[in-house]
Structure formats: structure tokens, C-alpha cells
Amino acid sequence: MEYYCAYQERCHTEVQEKLRSFYLSSNEIDVIIVHLIENNYLNEERFASVFSISKFHQKHWGKIRIKNELKARKISDFLITKAIKEIPSDEYQTTFDTISEKHWETITEKNALKKRKKFCDYLLRKGWESDWIYEKVKELENSIL
């Protein structure tokens, strides 16, 4: 399990699921998790931080999607808030502008309403803020006219 945790950052939930797959008792699982925490193989704060930054940089997820994914992994609200704050706001805005403009150009839909829907759905799925998306779609539609 030390190797499992050293290979990549893990949250407690992932480690517990892996240990359950070995059909260990709950006492054995607790002993192993305590050992991993004491030896710094398992750290939820570090996991949340690395997770949020890497998903933002690699998959261009917005804060909403990152927050929801961390909640699904049973990370505390305090750690989620702390991890989200580590994303630089200027870089966040720049990334949003870049991916939204790129995606707008790739949509070949002729019908303006369908194009708008495809654009908004894509960015909402990625977890970007809806007010940003709707402002951007208006801006991009007006730049065509």
C-alpha cells in the first residue's frame, strides 16, 4: 500500500476501497491507513491540492467540476475551499477565455441557437461558472455580427 500511495496521490476513500478489495477486516484497514498517514504516504490536503491544480491544467476543468469531483471523493469542504483557492485567478480567467474561444471556432453548427447550446453545454460539463459562459457566448455572437 505504501507503493500504491507513493506512485500517485490518493485520497482516503481510494485507499479504503483498494484495501476492501483485499477482503481485509475493518480493524486491519484502519491500522494500515493510520500507518500510511503517520508515514506521510496519505495526506488529504496534499491530494486535494494536487488534484485541483492538475485537473485544471490538464483537463481544463472549472472550479465547479473540481469541487464536485472532490466532494465525490469525500474530501472535507474546508480542504476543497483551500485547494480551489490555489488556482491562480488570472490564469483561471485566461484559460477560460482560451478554451471558450477555441471551442466556439470548432462548432460547425449553422443554427445559432443550436451552436449556442452546444457551446454552453460543453463549458457547463467542464465545470465553468454559468454567468461567465453566458457572458462569453453573447460576446462571441456579437463579434460575428
Tab-separated table of N, CA, C and O in Angstrom, residues 86-137:
chain	number	residue	atom	x	y	z
A	86	GLU	N	-6.022	27.742	-4.483
A	86	GLU	CA	-4.658	27.637	-5.003
A	86	GLU	C	-4.583	27.835	-6.514
A	86	GLU	O	-3.498	28.012	-7.056
A	87	ILE	N	-5.726	27.806	-7.187
A	87	ILE	CA	-5.740	28.055	-8.633
A	87	ILE	C	-5.625	29.559	-8.847
A	87	ILE	O	-6.477	30.316	-8.370
A	88	PRO	N	-4.579	30.016	-9.548
A	88	PRO	CA	-4.396	31.465	-9.755
A	88	PRO	C	-5.555	32.061	-10.556
A	88	PRO	O	-5.906	31.543	-11.616
A	89	SER	N	-6.158	33.132	-10.047
A	89	SER	CA	-7.355	33.700	-10.671
A	89	SER	C	-7.086	34.259	-12.072
A	89	SER	O	-7.928	34.134	-12.960
A	90	ASP	N	-5.920	34.872	-12.279
A	90	ASP	CA	-5.621	35.411	-13.615
A	90	ASP	C	-5.446	34.278	-14.624
A	90	ASP	O	-5.924	34.358	-15.757
A	91	GLU	N	-4.791	33.202	-14.218
A	91	GLU	CA	-4.611	32.039	-15.089
A	91	GLU	C	-5.958	31.364	-15.354
A	91	GLU	O	-6.222	30.877	-16.453
A	92	TYR	N	-6.816	31.360	-14.360
A	92	TYR	CA	-8.145	30.765	-14.483
A	92	TYR	C	-8.954	31.514	-15.548
A	92	TYR	O	-9.548	30.914	-16.434
A	93	GLN	N	-8.945	32.837	-15.472
A	93	GLN	CA	-9.667	33.670	-16.444
A	93	GLN	C	-9.085	33.488	-17.849
A	93	GLN	O	-9.836	33.336	-18.819
A	94	THR	N	-7.768	33.490	-17.966
A	94	THR	CA	-7.108	33.322	-19.265
A	94	THR	C	-7.451	31.978	-19.885
A	94	THR	O	-7.744	31.889	-21.079
A	95	THR	N	-7.426	30.924	-19.067
A	95	THR	CA	-7.740	29.585	-19.559
A	95	THR	C	-9.186	29.531	-20.037
A	95	THR	O	-9.475	28.963	-21.091
A	96	PHE	N	-10.092	30.118	-19.274
A	96	PHE	CA	-11.499	30.141	-19.681
A	96	PHE	C	-11.650	30.818	-21.034
A	96	PHE	O	-12.320	30.298	-21.933
A	97	ASP	N	-11.035	31.992	-21.192
A	97	ASP	CA	-11.140	32.723	-22.458
A	97	ASP	C	-10.582	31.892	-23.612
A	97	ASP	O	-11.188	31.799	-24.672
A	98	THR	N	-9.435	31.272	-23.389
A	98	THR	CA	-8.784	30.488	-24.437
A	98	THR	C	-9.623	29.296	-24.867
A	98	THR	O	-9.886	29.109	-26.058
A	99	ILE	N	-10.062	28.479	-23.899
A	99	ILE	CA	-10.808	27.276	-24.295
A	99	ILE	C	-12.190	27.620	-24.843
A	99	ILE	O	-12.676	26.941	-25.740
A	100	SER	N	-12.800	28.689	-24.345
A	100	SER	CA	-14.125	29.046	-24.864
A	100	SER	C	-14.016	29.540	-26.303
A	100	SER	O	-14.833	29.161	-27.146
A	101	GLU	N	-13.023	30.353	-26.595
A	101	GLU	CA	-12.857	30.858	-27.966
A	101	GLU	C	-12.482	29.726	-28.922
A	101	GLU	O	-12.998	29.659	-30.043
A	102	LYS	N	-11.609	28.822	-28.481
A	102	LYS	CA	-11.242	27.671	-29.317
A	102	LYS	C	-12.457	26.808	-29.609
A	102	LYS	O	-12.675	26.382	-30.745
A	103	HIS	N	-13.246	26.527	-28.565
A	103	HIS	CA	-14.409	25.666	-28.755
A	103	HIS	C	-15.439	26.334	-29.657
A	103	HIS	O	-16.060	25.671	-30.491
A	104	TRP	N	-15.626	27.626	-29.520
A	104	TRP	CA	-16.582	28.356	-30.362
A	104	TRP	C	-16.218	28.186	-31.838
A	104	TRP	O	-17.078	27.989	-32.686
A	105	GLU	N	-14.918	28.262	-32.132
A	105	GLU	CA	-14.443	28.134	-33.517
A	105	GLU	C	-14.635	26.725	-34.064
A	105	GLU	O	-14.798	26.543	-35.268
A	106	THR	N	-14.597	25.715	-33.205
A	106	THR	CA	-14.705	24.331	-33.676
A	106	THR	C	-16.141	23.892	-33.928
A	106	THR	O	-16.359	22.894	-34.613
A	107	ILE	N	-17.118	24.611	-33.401
A	107	ILE	CA	-18.520	24.233	-33.599
A	107	ILE	C	-18.946	24.654	-35.005
A	107	ILE	O	-18.905	25.836	-35.340
A	108	THR	N	-19.334	23.665	-35.820
A	108	THR	CA	-19.687	23.946	-37.217
A	108	THR	C	-21.182	24.146	-37.433
A	108	THR	O	-21.612	24.327	-38.570
A	109	GLU	N	-21.939	24.096	-36.381
A	109	GLU	CA	-23.402	24.237	-36.447
A	109	GLU	C	-23.788	25.576	-37.074
A	109	GLU	O	-23.254	26.619	-36.699
A	110	LYS	N	-24.714	25.528	-38.048
A	110	LYS	CA	-25.170	26.757	-38.720
A	110	LYS	C	-26.272	27.464	-37.924
A	110	LYS	O	-26.328	28.686	-37.895
A	111	ASN	N	-27.130	26.693	-37.286
A	111	ASN	CA	-28.224	27.244	-36.493
A	111	ASN	C	-27.642	27.919	-35.239
A	111	ASN	O	-26.965	27.276	-34.434
A	112	ALA	N	-27.905	29.202	-35.079
A	112	ALA	CA	-27.313	29.980	-33.987
A	112	ALA	C	-27.708	29.450	-32.606
A	112	ALA	O	-26.868	29.389	-31.695
A	113	LEU	N	-28.992	29.042	-32.453
A	113	LEU	CA	-29.435	28.534	-31.144
A	113	LEU	C	-28.769	27.204	-30.798
A	113	LEU	O	-28.387	26.974	-29.652
A	114	LYS	N	-28.646	26.328	-31.790
A	114	LYS	CA	-28.002	25.035	-31.553
A	114	LYS	C	-26.511	25.216	-31.237
A	114	LYS	O	-25.959	24.520	-30.399
A	115	LYS	N	-25.881	26.159	-31.927
A	115	LYS	CA	-24.467	26.428	-31.679
A	115	LYS	C	-24.280	26.952	-30.252
A	115	LYS	O	-23.384	26.522	-29.537
A	116	ARG	N	-25.160	27.854	-29.864
A	116	ARG	CA	-25.107	28.420	-28.510
A	116	ARG	C	-25.286	27.318	-27.465
A	116	ARG	O	-24.559	27.256	-26.486
A	117	LYS	N	-26.235	26.412	-27.698
A	117	LYS	CA	-26.489	25.317	-26.762
A	117	LYS	C	-25.288	24.387	-26.664
A	117	LYS	O	-24.879	24.001	-25.563
A	118	LYS	N	-24.701	24.020	-27.791
A	118	LYS	CA	-23.533	23.136	-27.781
A	118	LYS	C	-22.375	23.785	-27.015
A	118	LYS	O	-21.690	23.129	-26.236
A	119	PHE	N	-22.182	25.067	-27.256
A	119	PHE	CA	-21.113	25.813	-26.582
A	119	PHE	C	-21.328	25.835	-25.069
A	119	PHE	O	-20.428	25.494	-24.299
A	120	CYS	N	-22.542	26.201	-24.665
A	120	CYS	CA	-22.843	26.299	-23.236
A	120	CYS	C	-22.780	24.935	-22.555
A	120	CYS	O	-22.216	24.814	-21.463
A	121	ASP	N	-23.340	23.910	-23.192
A	121	ASP	CA	-23.315	22.561	-22.608
A	121	ASP	C	-21.890	22.073	-22.382
A	121	ASP	O	-21.582	21.494	-21.340
A	122	TYR	N	-21.026	22.314	-23.355
A	122	TYR	CA	-19.633	21.883	-23.251
A	122	TYR	C	-18.950	22.519	-22.036
A	122	TYR	O	-18.330	21.829	-21.222
A	123	LEU	N	-19.083	23.820	-21.908
A	123	LEU	CA	-18.407	24.516	-20.810
A	123	LEU	C	-19.057	24.223	-19.458
A	123	LEU	O	-18.364	24.160	-18.438
A	124	LEU	N	-20.367	24.018	-19.439
A	124	LEU	CA	-21.029	23.640	-18.185
A	124	LEU	C	-20.566	22.256	-17.739
A	124	LEU	O	-20.345	22.024	-16.547
A	125	ARG	N	-20.407	21.334	-18.679
A	125	ARG	CA	-19.908	19.992	-18.364
A	125	ARG	C	-18.493	20.052	-17.798
A	125	ARG	O	-18.123	19.257	-16.949
A	126	LYS	N	-17.708	20.990	-18.294
A	126	LYS	CA	-16.336	21.163	-17.805
A	126	LYS	C	-16.295	21.851	-16.439
A	126	LYS	O	-15.240	21.946	-15.824
A	127	GLY	N	-17.430	22.362	-15.978
A	127	GLY	CA	-17.492	22.931	-14.639
A	127	GLY	C	-17.188	24.412	-14.535
A	127	GLY	O	-16.814	24.896	-13.469
A	128	TRP	N	-17.362	25.140	-15.612
A	128	TRP	CA	-17.130	26.584	-15.570
A	128	TRP	C	-18.391	27.289	-15.079
A	128	TRP	O	-19.486	26.767	-15.206
A	129	GLU	N	-18.233	28.475	-14.574
A	129	GLU	CA	-19.328	29.239	-13.993
A	129	GLU	C	-20.312	29.678	-15.078
A	129	GLU	O	-19.907	30.218	-16.111
A	130	SER	N	-21.584	29.470	-14.830
A	130	SER	CA	-22.611	29.732	-15.849
A	130	SER	C	-22.681	31.202	-16.250
A	130	SER	O	-22.868	31.513	-17.424
A	131	ASP	N	-22.509	32.109	-15.297
A	131	ASP	CA	-22.578	33.526	-15.656
A	131	ASP	C	-21.444	33.910	-16.609
A	131	ASP	O	-21.641	34.690	-17.537
A	132	TRP	N	-20.254	33.335	-16.417
A	132	TRP	CA	-19.124	33.568	-17.325
A	132	TRP	C	-19.460	33.038	-18.718
A	132	TRP	O	-19.184	33.681	-19.723
A	133	ILE	N	-20.050	31.852	-18.752
A	133	ILE	CA	-20.355	31.202	-20.027
A	133	ILE	C	-21.350	32.041	-20.822
A	133	ILE	O	-21.151	32.296	-22.018
A	134	TYR	N	-22.415	32.491	-20.171
A	134	TYR	CA	-23.451	33.249	-20.884
A	134	TYR	C	-22.940	34.613	-21.347
A	134	TYR	O	-23.301	35.078	-22.420
A	135	GLU	N	-22.078	35.229	-20.557
A	135	GLU	CA	-21.460	36.487	-20.987
A	135	GLU	C	-20.570	36.248	-22.200
A	135	GLU	O	-20.581	37.031	-23.153
A	136	LYS	N	-19.814	35.154	-22.153
A	136	LYS	CA	-18.877	34.853	-23.239
A	136	LYS	C	-19.618	34.527	-24.525
A	136	LYS	O	-19.207	34.965	-25.605
A	137	VAL	N	-20.704	33.773	-24.439
A	137	VAL	CA	-21.437	33.421	-25.652
A	137	VAL	C	-22.030	34.674	-26.293
A	137	VAL	O	-22.023	34.815	-27.521
